[in-house]
Amino acid sequence: MSSTDLSPAEAQEASLAYAEMFISDNEAARKARKASADLGVSPVSRGAAQTLTFLARTIAAQSVVEIGTGAGVSALALFAGMRRDGILTSIDSQVDHHLTAREMLTNAGIKYQRFRLISGEALSVLPKLADESYDLVFIDADPMEYPEYLEQALRILRRGGIVALYHVLLGGTVADRDNYAEKTLIVRDCLDAIRGLDELTSTLLPLGDGLLAGIKN
Ligand SMILES: C[S@@+](CC[C@H](N)C(=O)[O-])C[C@H]1O[C@@H](n2cnc3c(N)ncnc32)[C@H](O)[C@@H]1O
């Protein structure tokens, strides 16, 4: 079958798969993906990881907050785009996830002074972070809490900073208007709210489980 024989749906699927695989994982990312699987954590896809690197590099991010460290796949992607003196503050409720992420970051050659792993509930930790002090906030923890994470992210981001949210398509359920599951409704409402915010210029990318990125105007 030649490519012209693909149906529109097949062509779209093939293009998405190509975009996802466009940039290869390096060795550190491969190890962190393996560690994620061992912990039962779902990391950002390759395409989403590369987009995080791109976003961090675009604004020369120096101070970054991550909500949901997991085993460190997205942290490595963020570091790949951040300034060489950039510092990542990453929050996770699971201490064992932080132990693994610390190992992944250290093995990747990232100096311990450049990351601050805060173990705790995101909604307890975030209010302690200072207003308008961060260049980029990446959200990838509990989708049920996305509206609160977003509110906190907009508070702590400087003007010109970027907020990115992963898992915003929730396995296709967000796009399915007949799906009224609580988690789906919360994330869909959150996306609707983002669309209406003058404060953000946003884009929704169908990479992995969906990556929303917005720049604070
Ligand atoms: C999908 S994983 C993060 C994956 C990571 N961003 C990556 O790409 O490698 C979600 C993480 O959020 C953490 N988490 C879930 N609910 C949380 C909460 N309420 N507060 C802080 N962390 C939470 C989980 O322990 C888990 O490690």
PDB file of N, CA and C in Angstrom, residues 4-5 14 18-19 43 46 57 70 72 84-85 98 109 146 153-154 157 159 162 166 179 183 191 193-194:
ATOM      1  N   THR A   4      -0.416   7.195  -0.336  1.00  0.00           N
ATOM      2  CA  THR A   4      -1.630   7.854  -0.825  1.00  0.00           C
ATOM      3  C   THR A   4      -2.868   6.995  -0.583  1.00  0.00           C
ATOM      4  N   ASP A   5      -2.639   5.697  -0.228  1.00  0.00           N
ATOM      5  CA  ASP A   5      -3.781   4.831   0.052  1.00  0.00           C
ATOM      6  C   ASP A   5      -4.259   4.940   1.498  1.00  0.00           C
ATOM      7  N   ALA A  14      -0.457   8.160  11.524  1.00  0.00           N
ATOM      8  CA  ALA A  14       0.938   7.949  11.127  1.00  0.00           C
ATOM      9  C   ALA A  14       1.744   9.227  11.346  1.00  0.00           C
ATOM     10  N   TYR A  18       4.892   9.762  13.849  1.00  0.00           N
ATOM     11  CA  TYR A  18       6.167  10.284  13.322  1.00  0.00           C
ATOM     12  C   TYR A  18       6.635  11.480  14.156  1.00  0.00           C
ATOM     13  N   ALA A  19       5.703  12.377  14.473  1.00  0.00           N
ATOM     14  CA  ALA A  19       6.055  13.566  15.268  1.00  0.00           C
ATOM     15  C   ALA A  19       6.535  13.157  16.666  1.00  0.00           C
ATOM     16  N   PRO A  43       5.153   8.488  32.381  1.00  0.00           N
ATOM     17  CA  PRO A  43       5.896   9.724  32.082  1.00  0.00           C
ATOM     18  C   PRO A  43       5.361  10.425  30.841  1.00  0.00           C
ATOM     19  N   ARG A  46       7.584  11.050  24.325  1.00  0.00           N
ATOM     20  CA  ARG A  46       8.803  11.631  23.749  1.00  0.00           C
ATOM     21  C   ARG A  46       8.531  12.993  23.124  1.00  0.00           C
ATOM     22  N   ARG A  57      13.792  26.234  26.551  1.00  0.00           N
ATOM     23  CA  ARG A  57      14.873  26.898  25.814  1.00  0.00           C
ATOM     24  C   ARG A  57      14.383  28.212  25.202  1.00  0.00           C
ATOM     25  N   GLY A  70       7.400  12.233  39.381  1.00  0.00           N
ATOM     26  CA  GLY A  70       7.512  10.859  38.898  1.00  0.00           C
ATOM     27  C   GLY A  70       8.957  10.387  39.044  1.00  0.00           C
ATOM     28  N   GLY A  72      11.291  11.297  36.899  1.00  0.00           N
ATOM     29  CA  GLY A  72      12.216  12.316  36.400  1.00  0.00           C
ATOM     30  C   GLY A  72      12.319  12.480  34.891  1.00  0.00           C
ATOM     31  N   ARG A  84      21.941  27.022  31.960  1.00  0.00           N
ATOM     32  CA  ARG A  84      22.900  26.145  32.651  1.00  0.00           C
ATOM     33  C   ARG A  84      22.914  26.377  34.159  1.00  0.00           C
ATOM     34  N   ASP A  85      22.479  27.582  34.578  1.00  0.00           N
ATOM     35  CA  ASP A  85      22.411  27.854  36.017  1.00  0.00           C
ATOM     36  C   ASP A  85      20.966  27.734  36.527  1.00  0.00           C
ATOM     37  N   HIS A  98      10.640  10.461  44.498  1.00  0.00           N
ATOM     38  CA  HIS A  98      11.731  11.436  44.601  1.00  0.00           C
ATOM     39  C   HIS A  98      13.092  10.764  44.724  1.00  0.00           C
ATOM     40  N   GLY A 109      24.118  13.685  35.384  1.00  0.00           N
ATOM     41  CA  GLY A 109      25.154  14.714  35.521  1.00  0.00           C
ATOM     42  C   GLY A 109      24.623  16.061  35.983  1.00  0.00           C
ATOM     43  N   TYR A 146      -6.280  20.014  38.822  1.00  0.00           N
ATOM     44  CA  TYR A 146      -5.711  20.921  37.807  1.00  0.00           C
ATOM     45  C   TYR A 146      -6.196  22.373  37.953  1.00  0.00           C
ATOM     46  N   ALA A 153      -0.269  28.344  39.573  1.00  0.00           N
ATOM     47  CA  ALA A 153       0.746  28.573  38.529  1.00  0.00           C
ATOM     48  C   ALA A 153       0.670  30.015  38.026  1.00  0.00           C
ATOM     49  N   LEU A 154      -0.551  30.500  37.800  1.00  0.00           N
ATOM     50  CA  LEU A 154      -0.701  31.876  37.294  1.00  0.00           C
ATOM     51  C   LEU A 154      -0.215  32.894  38.337  1.00  0.00           C
ATOM     52  N   LEU A 157       3.878  32.576  38.339  1.00  0.00           N
ATOM     53  CA  LEU A 157       4.583  32.841  37.076  1.00  0.00           C
ATOM     54  C   LEU A 157       4.841  34.328  36.879  1.00  0.00           C
ATOM     55  N   ARG A 159       5.413  37.570  34.296  1.00  0.00           N
ATOM     56  CA  ARG A 159       4.844  37.901  32.997  1.00  0.00           C
ATOM     57  C   ARG A 159       5.801  37.396  31.907  1.00  0.00           C
ATOM     58  N   ILE A 162       5.738  30.654  31.167  1.00  0.00           N
ATOM     59  CA  ILE A 162       4.924  29.634  30.489  1.00  0.00           C
ATOM     60  C   ILE A 162       4.378  28.631  31.490  1.00  0.00           C
ATOM     61  N   TYR A 166       0.062  18.619  31.349  1.00  0.00           N
ATOM     62  CA  TYR A 166       0.051  17.350  30.611  1.00  0.00           C
ATOM     63  C   TYR A 166      -1.186  16.545  31.009  1.00  0.00           C
ATOM     64  N   ASN A 179     -18.807  12.049  27.443  1.00  0.00           N
ATOM     65  CA  ASN A 179     -18.167  11.518  28.649  1.00  0.00           C
ATOM     66  C   ASN A 179     -18.296  12.533  29.783  1.00  0.00           C
ATOM     67  N   LYS A 183     -13.543  13.312  36.574  1.00  0.00           N
ATOM     68  CA  LYS A 183     -12.191  13.768  36.207  1.00  0.00           C
ATOM     69  C   LYS A 183     -12.204  14.453  34.839  1.00  0.00           C
ATOM     70  N   LEU A 191      -9.817  23.383  30.756  1.00  0.00           N
ATOM     71  CA  LEU A 191      -9.413  23.819  29.410  1.00  0.00           C
ATOM     72  C   LEU A 191     -10.320  24.949  28.910  1.00  0.00           C
ATOM     73  N   ALA A 193     -11.817  27.090  30.734  1.00  0.00           N
ATOM     74  CA  ALA A 193     -11.437  28.307  31.481  1.00  0.00           C
ATOM     75  C   ALA A 193     -10.172  28.919  30.882  1.00  0.00           C
ATOM     76  N   ILE A 194      -9.215  28.074  30.534  1.00  0.00           N
ATOM     77  CA  ILE A 194      -7.957  28.573  29.957  1.00  0.00           C
ATOM     78  C   ILE A 194      -8.244  29.311  28.647  1.00  0.00           C
TER      79      ILE A 194
END
